[in-house]
One Martini backbone bead per residue (centre of mass of N, CA, C, O) as a GRO file, in nm:
protein
   85
    1MET     BB    1  -1.367   0.601   1.100
    2THR     BB    2  -1.065   0.679   0.933
    3VAL     BB    3  -0.842   0.453   0.765
    4ALA     BB    4  -0.497   0.439   0.666
    5LEU     BB    5  -0.315   0.241   0.437
    6MET     BB    6   0.036   0.193   0.392
    7TRP     BB    7   0.226   0.090   0.097
    8GLU     BB    8   0.587   0.033   0.053
    9ALA     BB    9   0.807  -0.008  -0.235
   10ARG     BB   10   1.127  -0.131  -0.372
   11ALA     BB   11   1.264  -0.185  -0.657
   12VAL     BB   12   1.451  -0.313  -0.859
   13ALA     BB   13   1.639  -0.198  -1.078
   14GLY     BB   14   1.416  -0.150  -1.355
   15ARG     BB   15   1.127  -0.274  -1.194
   16GLY     BB   16   0.892  -0.066  -1.145
   17GLU     BB   17   0.669  -0.153  -1.348
   18GLU     BB   18   0.634  -0.435  -1.231
   19LEU     BB   19   0.551  -0.347  -0.947
   20LEU     BB   20   0.311  -0.179  -1.031
   21SER     BB   21   0.153  -0.409  -1.165
   22TRP     BB   22   0.141  -0.591  -0.921
   23ALA     BB   23  -0.012  -0.399  -0.728
   24ARG     BB   24  -0.265  -0.358  -0.912
   25ALA     BB   25  -0.338  -0.683  -0.911
   26GLN     BB   26  -0.415  -0.669  -0.624
   27THR     BB   27  -0.637  -0.823  -0.412
   28LEU     BB   28  -0.906  -0.787  -0.188
   29PRO     BB   29  -1.149  -0.922   0.024
   30GLN     BB   30  -1.199  -0.614   0.046
   31GLU     BB   31  -1.338  -0.302  -0.006
   32PRO     BB   32  -1.242  -0.003  -0.008
   33LEU     BB   33  -1.323   0.322  -0.021
   34ARG     BB   34  -1.015   0.358  -0.116
   35ARG     BB   35  -0.765   0.358  -0.395
   36GLU     BB   36  -0.410   0.427  -0.433
   37THR     BB   37  -0.148   0.474  -0.682
   38PHE     BB   38   0.210   0.518  -0.669
   39ARG     BB   39   0.504   0.689  -0.789
   40ALA     BB   40   0.873   0.696  -0.775
   41PRO     BB   41   1.166   0.735  -0.744
   42GLN     BB   42   1.350   0.443  -0.731
   43ASP     BB   43   1.117   0.235  -0.779
   44ARG     BB   44   0.856   0.333  -0.632
   45VAL     BB   45   0.567   0.210  -0.437
   46LEU     BB   46   0.231   0.331  -0.358
   47VAL     BB   47  -0.033   0.229  -0.128
   48ILE     BB   48  -0.366   0.351  -0.060
   49THR     BB   49  -0.604   0.280   0.196
   50TRP     BB   50  -0.950   0.320   0.279
   51TRP     BB   51  -1.134   0.301   0.599
   52ASP     BB   52  -1.425   0.204   0.781
   53ALA     BB   53  -1.258   0.208   1.092
   54PRO     BB   54  -1.091   0.121   1.338
   55TYR     BB   55  -0.765   0.150   1.405
   56ASP     BB   56  -0.746  -0.174   1.519
   57ALA     BB   57  -0.839  -0.310   1.282
   58GLU     BB   58  -0.882  -0.579   1.079
   59LEU     BB   59  -0.703  -0.552   0.773
   60PRO     BB   60  -0.641  -0.564   0.454
   61GLU     BB   61  -0.331  -0.639   0.285
   62LEU     BB   62  -0.072  -0.622   0.111
   63PRO     BB   63   0.166  -0.809   0.008
   64GLU     BB   64   0.453  -0.949  -0.053
   65PRO     BB   65   0.672  -0.955  -0.273
   66ALA     BB   66   0.895  -1.083  -0.441
   67ALA     BB   67   1.226  -1.083  -0.354
   68ASP     BB   68   1.333  -1.024  -0.663
   69LEU     BB   69   1.166  -0.730  -0.684
   70VAL     BB   70   1.301  -0.630  -0.416
   71THR     BB   71   1.523  -0.454  -0.178
   72ARG     BB   72   1.294  -0.482   0.048
   73ALA     BB   73   1.088  -0.454   0.275
   74VAL     BB   74   0.793  -0.357   0.340
   75HIS     BB   75   0.626  -0.064   0.408
   76ARG     BB   76   0.414   0.017   0.698
   77TRP     BB   77   0.114   0.217   0.759
   78ARG     BB   78  -0.098   0.382   1.008
   79PHE     BB   79  -0.393   0.591   0.988
   80GLU     BB   80  -0.584   0.856   1.118
   81SER     BB   81  -0.814   1.075   1.112
   82ALA     BB   82  -0.804   1.447   1.178
   83ASP     BB   83  -1.119   1.540   1.075
   84GLY     BB   84  -1.352   1.390   1.266
   85ASP     BB   85  -1.444   1.082   1.143
   0.00000   0.00000   0.00000
């Protein structure tokens, strides 16, 4: 089964590039099948990692950034593939 973990944070105004750099620099103790990083208006950063694992598997996730870099706690979601794998 493929599981996708989504991590989304919103930087303090004007610090989006710093948050993006911070997210890209984070390493995980295991390598996912795939990892993509996105940005959006309002200094938002989204990281999606894909894993070959059961839905409820314990998987490594990106940590919370420093409180002075973000406007709120990180949002996290977990999805399973609906394409039959």
